[in-house]
XYZ file of C-alpha atoms in Angstrom:
675
model
C 8.810 37.228 -14.450
C 6.207 37.510 -17.196
C 4.806 34.121 -16.218
C 4.579 35.208 -12.580
C 2.760 38.429 -13.479
C 0.217 36.418 -15.487
C -0.332 34.058 -12.563
C -0.797 36.677 -9.809
C -4.353 37.731 -10.815
C -5.340 34.038 -11.005
C -3.941 33.460 -7.504
C -6.084 36.282 -6.138
C -9.178 35.061 -7.995
C -8.629 31.598 -6.570
C -8.772 32.906 -3.006
C -11.952 34.794 -3.835
C -13.513 31.595 -5.125
C -12.702 29.385 -2.142
C -13.169 31.858 0.733
C -16.922 31.475 0.584
C -18.881 29.823 3.424
C -20.535 27.350 1.025
C -17.216 26.308 -0.514
C -15.545 25.915 2.866
C -18.537 23.890 4.066
C -18.191 21.479 1.135
C -14.452 21.259 1.808
C -15.039 20.260 5.447
C -17.695 17.757 4.331
C -15.197 16.209 1.911
C -12.548 16.098 4.646
C -14.898 14.318 7.069
C -15.932 11.818 4.380
C -12.276 11.211 3.493
C -11.407 10.616 7.138
C -14.234 8.091 7.483
C -13.253 6.276 4.281
C -9.548 6.244 5.115
C -10.078 4.680 8.534
C -11.316 1.444 6.934
C -8.489 -0.731 5.549
C -8.458 -1.433 1.828
C -10.923 1.245 0.710
C -8.893 4.422 0.215
C -9.310 7.339 -2.165
C -10.526 5.328 -5.162
C -13.541 3.996 -3.251
C -14.238 7.441 -1.771
C -14.155 9.261 -5.090
C -16.244 6.523 -6.679
C -18.827 7.211 -4.000
C -18.887 10.900 -4.992
C -19.120 10.391 -8.767
C -22.948 10.173 -8.965
C -23.215 13.571 -7.236
C -20.816 15.367 -9.583
C -23.243 15.669 -12.541
C -23.958 19.357 -13.084
C -22.619 20.414 -9.662
C -21.131 23.887 -9.392
C -17.446 23.370 -10.335
C -15.897 25.022 -7.301
C -18.226 23.179 -4.889
C -17.561 19.835 -6.537
C -13.814 20.436 -6.494
C -13.937 21.409 -2.807
C -15.742 18.161 -2.005
C -13.352 15.981 -4.028
C -10.111 17.695 -3.020
C -11.184 17.554 0.637
C -11.567 13.789 0.344
C -8.444 13.129 -1.766
C -6.195 15.191 0.501
C -6.979 13.493 3.819
C -7.327 9.805 2.927
C -3.501 9.413 3.167
C -3.767 11.000 6.630
C -6.623 8.972 8.052
C -5.442 5.627 6.713
C -2.679 5.945 9.320
C -5.154 4.867 12.028
C -5.379 1.308 10.714
C -1.636 1.107 10.012
C -0.616 2.201 13.502
C -3.399 0.788 15.660
C -4.050 -2.548 13.945
C -0.909 -3.253 11.910
C -3.102 -3.244 8.792
C -2.105 -0.995 5.865
C -4.958 1.478 5.474
C -4.030 1.746 1.789
C -1.123 0.995 -0.521
C 0.432 4.326 0.510
C 0.591 3.474 4.224
C 2.274 0.078 4.127
C 5.691 1.266 5.297
C 4.104 3.071 8.263
C 3.101 -0.329 9.675
C 6.735 -1.368 10.199
C 7.377 1.053 13.075
C 3.959 2.587 13.813
C 2.423 -0.707 14.898
C 5.326 -1.678 17.211
C 4.971 1.761 18.835
C 1.283 1.050 19.447
C 2.176 -2.311 21.014
C 4.527 -0.488 23.398
C 1.774 1.874 24.501
C 2.884 4.792 22.308
C -0.049 4.765 19.888
C -1.017 8.412 20.453
C 2.598 9.490 20.005
C 2.935 7.538 16.736
C -0.349 8.913 15.409
C 0.412 12.515 16.228
C 3.909 12.259 14.719
C 2.317 10.805 11.601
C -0.334 13.532 11.418
C 2.164 16.352 11.898
C 4.315 14.818 9.147
C 1.278 14.418 6.897
C 0.289 18.060 7.386
C 3.793 19.254 6.559
C 4.028 16.968 3.532
C 0.634 18.113 2.267
C 1.644 21.756 2.537
C 4.939 21.049 0.751
C 2.984 19.324 -2.017
C 0.634 22.288 -2.357
C 3.549 24.739 -2.417
C 5.286 22.667 -5.084
C 2.117 22.593 -7.162
C 1.790 26.359 -6.848
C 5.295 27.040 -8.141
C 5.537 24.328 -10.764
C 2.084 24.436 -12.263
C 3.367 26.690 -15.028
C 6.976 25.536 -15.347
C 6.814 21.760 -14.685
C 5.711 20.827 -18.192
C 9.203 20.624 -19.766
C 10.552 18.787 -16.697
C 7.881 16.083 -16.811
C 8.341 15.678 -20.558
C 12.019 14.804 -19.992
C 10.972 11.554 -18.282
C 10.853 9.012 -21.098
C 10.896 5.221 -20.818
C 14.576 4.840 -19.686
C 14.050 7.420 -16.945
C 10.834 5.708 -15.803
C 12.646 2.367 -15.776
C 15.424 3.811 -13.632
C 12.892 5.257 -11.178
C 11.389 1.764 -10.914
C 14.813 0.177 -10.402
C 15.555 2.783 -7.747
C 12.374 1.694 -5.967
C 13.589 -1.904 -6.134
C 16.904 -0.832 -4.617
C 15.007 -0.282 -1.364
C 14.962 -4.077 -1.079
C 18.630 -3.887 -0.060
C 17.649 -1.726 2.902
C 14.645 -3.808 3.951
C 16.200 -7.216 3.281
C 16.825 -7.985 6.958
C 19.698 -9.820 8.641
C 20.111 -12.314 5.776
C 20.252 -10.080 2.696
C 19.779 -12.927 0.176
C 16.457 -13.865 1.827
C 15.264 -10.310 1.215
C 16.345 -10.406 -2.422
C 14.609 -13.774 -2.973
C 11.504 -12.418 -1.207
C 11.445 -9.455 -3.605
C 11.894 -11.813 -6.551
C 9.035 -13.979 -5.289
C 6.858 -10.866 -5.124
C 7.829 -9.949 -8.688
C 7.008 -13.443 -9.954
C 3.599 -13.349 -8.260
C 3.149 -9.913 -9.844
C 3.652 -11.451 -13.310
C 0.773 -13.928 -12.883
C -1.791 -13.532 -15.671
C -1.654 -12.229 -19.222
C 1.625 -10.694 -20.315
C 1.617 -7.048 -21.297
C 3.427 -7.546 -24.621
C 1.817 -10.537 -26.339
C -0.928 -11.609 -23.962
C 0.706 -14.958 -23.167
C -0.409 -16.503 -19.882
C 2.020 -16.875 -16.965
C 1.137 -19.227 -14.076
C -2.532 -19.190 -15.099
C -4.989 -20.803 -17.496
C -8.187 -19.837 -19.269
C -9.715 -22.906 -17.618
C -9.415 -20.936 -14.352
C -10.030 -17.377 -15.559
C -9.587 -15.652 -12.189
C -5.782 -15.570 -12.428
C -5.663 -14.323 -16.028
C -6.026 -10.728 -14.801
C -3.412 -11.199 -12.085
C -3.697 -10.529 -8.357
C -4.831 -7.106 -7.128
C -2.658 -4.956 -4.884
C -5.375 -4.566 -2.239
C -5.528 -8.376 -1.825
C -1.766 -8.829 -1.670
C -1.305 -5.862 0.682
C -4.013 -7.010 3.103
C -2.936 -10.647 2.882
C 0.767 -10.099 3.401
C 0.405 -7.620 6.305
C -3.104 -7.641 7.786
C -3.842 -11.363 8.080
C -0.527 -12.274 9.810
C -0.852 -9.480 12.398
C -4.522 -10.230 13.137
C -3.801 -13.940 13.549
C -0.769 -13.249 15.763
C -2.615 -10.904 18.122
C -5.655 -13.162 18.200
C -3.508 -16.119 19.236
C -2.149 -14.160 22.199
C -5.684 -13.291 23.374
C -4.806 -9.823 24.663
C -5.046 -6.174 23.687
C -2.788 -4.708 20.978
C -0.875 -2.684 23.554
C 0.661 -4.359 26.603
C 0.749 -1.005 28.381
C -2.193 0.515 30.175
C -0.956 3.987 29.247
C -1.023 5.260 25.682
C 2.101 7.370 26.030
C 2.629 11.090 26.378
C -0.176 12.031 24.009
C -0.182 13.921 20.776
C 2.231 16.652 21.865
C 5.153 14.212 22.157
C 4.584 13.086 18.579
C 4.622 16.682 17.356
C 7.907 17.208 19.208
C 9.299 14.085 17.513
C 8.352 15.497 14.133
C 9.943 18.872 14.881
C 13.142 17.175 16.089
C 13.304 15.372 12.737
C 12.029 18.221 10.572
C 14.836 17.920 8.009
C 13.976 14.269 7.475
C 10.392 15.392 6.927
C 11.557 18.012 4.415
C 13.621 15.502 2.442
C 10.891 12.862 2.419
C 8.292 15.449 1.367
C 10.486 16.327 -1.604
C 10.788 12.614 -2.398
C 6.989 12.359 -2.270
C 6.539 15.284 -4.627
C 9.103 14.023 -7.149
C 7.757 10.453 -7.207
C 4.167 11.728 -7.285
C 4.918 13.642 -10.490
C 5.771 10.372 -12.277
C 2.489 8.842 -13.524
C 1.819 5.285 -12.418
C 4.245 5.127 -9.470
C 2.860 7.397 -6.767
C 1.382 5.833 -3.649
C 2.454 2.288 -4.410
C 6.164 2.968 -3.967
C 6.727 6.429 -2.484
C 6.393 5.333 1.151
C 9.003 2.597 0.672
C 11.489 4.993 -0.903
C 10.944 7.468 1.945
C 11.262 4.711 4.555
C 14.472 3.502 2.960
C 15.838 7.054 3.039
C 14.929 7.342 6.736
C 16.874 4.143 7.461
C 19.872 5.208 5.379
C 20.183 8.561 7.151
C 19.883 7.224 10.715
C 23.027 6.236 12.625
C 21.415 3.664 14.936
C 19.461 1.419 12.580
C 18.724 -1.323 15.113
C 15.480 0.328 16.247
C 13.822 0.220 12.834
C 11.093 -2.400 12.799
C 10.760 -2.192 16.581
C 9.181 1.237 17.006
C 11.492 3.929 15.585
C 9.525 7.167 15.197
C 11.635 8.192 12.176
C 10.154 5.163 10.427
C 6.743 6.842 10.821
C 7.768 10.404 10.024
C 9.506 9.552 6.734
C 6.712 7.655 4.945
C 3.929 9.897 6.264
C 5.706 13.065 5.086
C 5.977 11.632 1.585
C 2.418 10.238 1.406
C 0.607 13.564 1.485
C 3.279 15.406 -0.502
C 2.791 12.969 -3.369
C -0.820 14.168 -3.775
C 0.477 17.603 -4.774
C 3.025 16.010 -7.090
C 0.381 13.697 -8.555
C -1.764 16.652 -9.532
C 1.028 18.012 -11.762
C 0.679 15.469 -14.619
C -3.057 15.264 -13.930
C -3.700 18.980 -14.368
C -0.938 19.759 -16.886
C -1.379 16.862 -19.277
C -4.555 15.083 -18.230
C -2.412 12.036 -17.390
C -3.621 10.538 -14.087
C -0.768 9.914 -11.688
C -2.708 7.212 -9.810
C -6.027 5.385 -9.680
C -7.653 8.070 -7.542
C -6.370 10.760 -9.920
C -7.973 8.858 -12.830
C -11.362 9.102 -11.128
C -10.619 12.732 -10.269
C -10.099 13.515 -13.964
C -13.355 11.791 -14.882
C -15.253 13.634 -12.162
C -13.989 17.051 -13.305
C -15.518 16.409 -16.725
C -18.923 15.957 -15.045
C -18.859 19.286 -13.196
C -21.026 22.191 -14.322
C -21.755 22.128 -18.023
C -18.543 20.239 -18.825
C -16.551 23.373 -19.649
C -13.550 22.350 -17.514
C -11.024 20.092 -19.205
C -7.771 19.052 -17.572
C -4.590 19.591 -19.533
C -3.032 22.650 -21.181
C -6.507 24.068 -21.889
C -7.184 24.230 -18.147
C -4.083 26.335 -17.573
C -5.033 28.639 -20.410
C -8.768 29.041 -19.800
C -9.298 28.160 -16.127
C -6.143 29.205 -14.310
C -8.201 30.509 -11.383
C -9.892 27.108 -11.027
C -6.483 25.442 -11.249
C -5.092 27.479 -8.369
C -8.315 26.977 -6.420
C -7.468 23.266 -6.432
C -4.039 24.107 -5.010
C -5.396 26.220 -2.149
C -8.153 23.702 -1.432
C -5.488 21.008 -1.186
C -3.559 23.024 1.397
C -6.665 23.899 3.439
C -7.905 20.301 3.383
C -4.593 19.086 4.818
C -4.788 21.615 7.643
C -8.430 20.838 8.509
C -7.930 17.075 8.262
C -4.797 17.055 10.394
C -6.363 19.203 13.117
C -9.336 16.824 13.325
C -7.071 13.767 13.409
C -4.736 15.143 16.078
C -7.694 16.194 18.218
C -9.170 12.692 17.983
C -5.948 10.637 18.102
C -5.843 10.247 21.883
C -9.376 8.880 22.036
C -9.054 6.663 18.976
C -5.729 5.293 20.261
C -7.612 3.768 23.191
C -8.744 1.085 20.752
C -5.353 -0.522 21.400
C -6.339 -1.297 25.005
C -9.463 -3.252 24.001
C -9.131 -7.022 24.103
C -8.264 -8.018 20.538
C -10.757 -10.889 20.391
C -13.479 -8.215 20.297
C -11.839 -6.379 17.371
C -10.647 -9.334 15.264
C -14.018 -10.449 13.799
C -14.789 -6.855 12.786
C -11.409 -6.634 11.048
C -11.921 -9.969 9.301
C -15.266 -8.665 8.085
C -13.799 -5.391 6.764
C -10.813 -6.865 4.957
C -12.938 -9.629 3.400
C -15.347 -7.012 2.054
C -12.461 -4.831 0.815
C -10.764 -7.779 -0.885
C -13.975 -8.814 -2.655
C -14.462 -5.307 -4.058
C -11.194 -5.552 -6.014
C -12.588 -8.074 -8.483
C -16.171 -8.848 -7.395
C -15.286 -12.561 -7.358
C -15.459 -15.156 -4.601
C -11.938 -16.171 -5.608
C -10.808 -12.796 -4.212
C -11.371 -14.263 -0.743
C -9.514 -17.469 -1.638
C -6.583 -15.370 -2.894
C -6.682 -13.287 0.296
C -6.515 -16.460 2.389
C -3.638 -17.908 0.304
C -1.547 -14.710 0.385
C -2.372 -14.390 4.089
C -0.971 -17.862 4.725
C 2.172 -16.921 2.798
C 2.439 -13.742 4.881
C 2.116 -15.749 8.112
C 4.926 -18.090 7.077
C 7.171 -15.233 5.889
C 6.642 -13.474 9.217
C 7.346 -16.695 11.105
C 10.631 -17.463 9.329
C 11.902 -13.847 9.145
C 11.449 -13.314 5.404
C 11.062 -9.624 4.568
C 7.421 -8.913 3.747
C 8.210 -5.287 2.759
C 10.714 -6.603 0.193
C 8.073 -9.007 -1.138
C 5.531 -6.201 -1.482
C 8.010 -3.877 -3.210
C 8.687 -6.634 -5.715
C 4.986 -7.185 -6.340
C 4.184 -3.485 -6.729
C 7.048 -2.790 -9.119
C 6.781 -5.993 -11.146
C 4.376 -4.603 -13.734
C 6.065 -1.211 -14.346
C 9.518 -2.832 -14.353
C 8.483 -5.316 -17.044
C 6.603 -2.731 -19.111
C 9.337 -0.090 -19.044
C 12.071 -2.677 -19.674
C 10.300 -4.072 -22.751
C 9.582 -0.608 -24.130
C 13.093 0.654 -23.471
C 14.656 -2.381 -25.193
C 12.431 -2.035 -28.264
C 13.115 1.686 -28.674
C 16.842 1.282 -27.936
C 17.139 -1.414 -30.593
C 15.650 0.891 -33.220
C 17.985 3.722 -32.140
C 21.061 1.486 -32.286
C 20.126 0.441 -35.810
C 20.501 4.082 -36.809
C 23.784 4.672 -34.982
C 25.661 3.649 -31.873
C 25.750 7.244 -30.617
C 22.006 7.735 -30.895
C 21.360 4.486 -29.016
C 23.747 5.363 -26.192
C 22.303 8.866 -25.964
C 18.812 7.387 -25.566
C 19.852 4.949 -22.841
C 22.283 7.128 -20.876
C 20.560 10.471 -20.568
C 21.728 12.806 -17.752
C 18.674 11.911 -15.660
C 19.349 8.169 -16.100
C 22.993 8.581 -15.096
C 22.073 10.507 -11.933
C 19.446 7.917 -10.990
C 21.876 5.090 -11.719
C 24.500 6.548 -9.397
C 21.918 7.063 -6.639
C 20.642 3.490 -7.087
C 24.124 1.945 -6.890
C 24.886 3.926 -3.722
C 21.529 2.866 -2.274
C 22.185 -0.829 -2.984
C 25.727 -0.781 -1.569
C 24.730 1.051 1.613
C 21.589 -1.052 1.995
C 23.394 -4.394 1.780
C 26.132 -3.189 4.153
C 23.542 -2.094 6.700
C 21.157 -5.049 6.256
C 22.514 -6.980 9.251
C 21.510 -4.114 11.561
C 17.927 -3.892 10.295
C 15.303 -6.209 11.759
C 12.788 -6.314 8.905
C 10.438 -8.567 10.890
C 11.577 -7.669 14.407
C 14.006 -9.643 16.582
C 13.204 -13.231 15.569
C 15.227 -15.902 17.392
C 16.636 -19.009 15.735
C 14.790 -22.302 16.035
C 15.335 -25.798 14.700
C 16.407 -26.558 11.135
C 13.418 -28.559 9.927
C 10.613 -25.988 9.567
C 12.745 -23.204 7.959
C 14.213 -25.705 5.474
C 10.761 -27.031 4.522
C 9.554 -23.456 3.851
C 12.743 -22.713 1.890
C 12.176 -25.783 -0.296
C 8.531 -24.804 -0.868
C 9.585 -21.300 -2.014
C 12.246 -22.813 -4.267
C 9.715 -25.217 -5.791
C 7.329 -22.384 -6.655
C 10.092 -20.268 -8.193
C 11.362 -23.255 -10.200
C 7.882 -23.971 -11.539
C 7.341 -20.283 -12.405
C 10.652 -20.353 -14.312
C 9.604 -23.537 -16.153
C 6.180 -22.059 -16.922
C 7.758 -18.909 -18.418
C 10.264 -20.985 -20.402
C 7.370 -22.908 -21.995
C 6.111 -19.679 -23.643
C 7.182 -19.491 -27.332
C 10.637 -17.982 -27.757
C 9.396 -15.142 -29.991
C 7.237 -13.732 -27.178
C 8.643 -11.020 -24.912
C 6.315 -12.157 -22.131
C 8.735 -14.953 -21.214
C 11.854 -12.786 -20.762
C 11.069 -10.926 -17.534
C 9.776 -13.867 -15.423
C 12.619 -16.072 -16.694
C 15.226 -13.463 -15.719
C 13.691 -12.887 -12.267
C 13.170 -16.616 -11.740
C 16.773 -17.379 -12.725
C 18.169 -14.821 -10.258
C 15.874 -16.132 -7.519
C 16.871 -19.762 -8.137
C 20.505 -18.753 -7.780
C 19.668 -17.035 -4.483
C 17.701 -20.093 -3.319
C 20.677 -22.346 -4.100
C 22.958 -20.141 -1.986
C 20.455 -20.200 0.899
C 20.017 -23.987 0.763
C 23.796 -24.542 0.783
C 24.128 -22.164 3.739
C 21.346 -24.009 5.576
C 23.193 -27.303 5.048
C 26.456 -25.912 6.419
C 25.332 -23.658 9.284
C 24.278 -24.785 12.800
C 20.664 -24.323 13.885
C 21.663 -21.310 16.005
C 22.415 -19.306 12.841
C 20.059 -16.410 12.051
C 19.022 -18.109 8.812
C 16.934 -20.540 10.902
C 14.818 -17.830 12.548
C 11.437 -19.177 13.719
C 8.874 -17.245 15.766
C 7.198 -20.447 16.897
C 10.299 -21.319 18.926
C 10.788 -18.086 20.887
C 8.830 -14.900 21.591
C 5.137 -13.981 21.561
C 4.091 -16.620 19.041
C 5.820 -19.407 20.990
C 4.015 -18.375 24.197
C 0.646 -17.732 22.512
C -2.504 -19.014 24.216
C -3.944 -20.481 20.999
C -2.306 -22.431 18.183
C -1.766 -20.992 14.712
C -3.906 -23.482 12.830
C -6.907 -23.366 15.179
C -6.914 -19.572 14.921
C -6.517 -19.592 11.153
C -9.404 -22.076 10.982
C -11.821 -19.291 11.987
C -10.960 -17.284 8.889
C -11.047 -20.452 6.775
C -14.481 -21.181 8.218
C -15.761 -17.763 7.116
C -14.431 -18.493 3.623
C -16.070 -21.946 3.437
C -19.413 -20.688 4.757
C -19.330 -17.806 2.258
C -18.749 -20.196 -0.642
C -21.765 -22.251 0.486
C -24.308 -19.708 1.741
C -23.092 -16.258 0.622
C -21.307 -13.558 2.601
C -24.130 -12.146 4.731
C -25.414 -15.500 6.017
C -21.826 -16.676 6.574
C -20.962 -13.431 8.340
C -23.883 -13.768 10.743
C -22.875 -17.319 11.694
C -19.186 -16.390 11.928
C -19.670 -13.309 14.124
C -22.063 -14.996 16.563
C -20.022 -18.213 16.846
C -16.732 -16.328 17.252
C -18.044 -14.023 19.952
C -19.620 -16.857 21.919
C -16.947 -19.536 21.526
C -13.647 -17.651 21.100
C -14.281 -14.300 22.786
C -16.438 -15.964 25.468
C -19.023 -13.176 25.738
C -22.662 -13.594 26.718
C -25.280 -14.608 24.164
C -27.033 -11.222 24.269
C -23.779 -9.337 23.616
C -22.865 -11.730 20.783
C -26.284 -11.208 19.185
C -25.996 -7.401 19.418
C -22.430 -7.509 18.022
C -23.567 -9.708 15.136
C -26.498 -7.435 14.305
C -24.322 -4.317 14.437
C -21.686 -5.920 12.186
C -24.224 -6.957 9.548
C -25.914 -3.538 9.676
C -22.530 -1.876 9.165
C -21.791 -4.076 6.155
C -25.195 -3.335 4.626
C -24.603 0.385 5.060
C -21.188 0.181 3.400
C -22.553 -1.839 0.487
C -25.425 0.608 0.004
C -23.189 3.680 0.093
C -20.624 2.209 -2.302
C -23.235 0.453 -4.462
C -21.431 -2.872 -4.075
C -22.550 -6.503 -3.921
C -21.550 -9.252 -1.520
C -19.769 -12.515 -2.375
C -22.386 -15.125 -3.409
C -22.333 -18.830 -2.551
C -23.731 -22.045 -3.973
C -27.049 -21.370 -2.242
C -27.676 -18.298 -4.416
C -27.457 -20.469 -7.560
C -30.367 -22.658 -6.465
C -32.568 -20.317 -4.402
C -33.849 -16.869 -5.413
C -33.142 -14.752 -2.336
C -33.780 -11.032 -1.739
C -30.955 -8.524 -1.260
C -28.668 -8.625 0.702
C -28.866 -12.441 0.780
C -28.784 -12.658 -3.010
């Protein structure tokens, strides 16, 4: 009660601070900027906040916070546009939304999917703000209870979602997750700095692959190529569905799912380092587990949109708990947020316990701004969803080159290296083949995302546990099996058992029909060969290094799974589901254009970029594509090309970014943007 009485004056002061026309104006400006940033795949909150950093120096604290919170709050809302309309994850936090949102758009229910997502996002954002309000003074001891074993169990719980998303052949899903984890270990090890699947002779891989590249490659490239091959609009229907009101009704009919997933978002958001990369998968898995008819998931089940979107915005409120209480950023965007706060005013605001003691009114202003930003952003999105959803009726050949341009630019920004585009192409090819042969791409991505925290927490937990066991058996067991760990362990076991039992009813990649034996077996052998080499590479690391343990363990489990799959392929007839192949039946089999001729366009952009630089290559690519593939008139192709290049120049100028250079730039001194 004493704590509440101390907080009440600060709550009132916070409302006084934010209910000023200037503050509300900055909040709306931040919301609009966040919506614009979130619409473009691969950019997200980190890019948006980076854009604002130069303007934070000396700005009035409450105005600067209104601008930043407005942007941070709505990026998880607006990135839904790309996920639903294009099948491209708008950010790492909207990957699960693709699984059912995009199929809904293909069926002509884009507006319904968007409005259900926005209603869920609004509710989740308000739940996150309410949680932050209540727990901002009492969450400190709770967060401090999460030590390394608890963090490891949270990570393992995230991996348990693989059982739910594994698809009809559960072992394929497990091997796909293991493959993602092995690709996540590429580069220098966290413990001793030993290299895995990389060499200093080729320094690009020493830092590992970035999530934005893997996310875009594994989801965006396959969907773009597939739709482009069919030479039609995203939606087969001329109608977009019942509009935004139907989606709101869907959300209200599933409000308890939204409540549970919002709580999941808050809880996971509180844990630093997990946040947006895993929360949507956990929420999606929960939505599947709690639905009786699981056959619709992956084919346009609205609950598969409501669950992840409720958790996405709620996690922003949860993520602010460690950020504001301890100064520990819960995510990449929160890290920039912390840095930006230090630039405000005269630098008198400092996140952490001092902020709660000296600036409690400012702290609660952030809470109320977060709630208001969610309301304003959702209203704008719902109002615009019907019009924006009409993008799905445009012939995809007119959208594809623009999307190639955006994702190439986004991928390059992750490392500012031409090899970013090569990696995007390689992961994209892997994604195409996984989609073709019904390997779970969500399971792969979960494995990749959780590879680093799983290895880090496992190594730390083992080291600390060993020192505790040296003291006494009781102290070691107490460290490993805390009450929180036991609860999480029970939940994880239940999740795995239910997930594997239900896997046969879940179409992770849609209803893919069986084909011949040859192509699926060749892909299976290629996956096995990579895993075997990764295992051998890890085994070659000196035995005293901990950097060899994790990839060897994962590789060993995966090789066992591969052996089981190969034996099953030898024994089963070609009608078995293990031989699923999209090129034999369905949209891909009936596509107007072949896979390799379509993929050659993206490869051509990559080759031209390596020779002449991105801008020159982009101009040639856009004009040639529009004339030769889209079949439009020369004048239209020229206007399209000019508009695309102008858009790219504007993005680069706003974000203060460069373009990928080519060999030409090494021999000729060219002006920007050709440099």
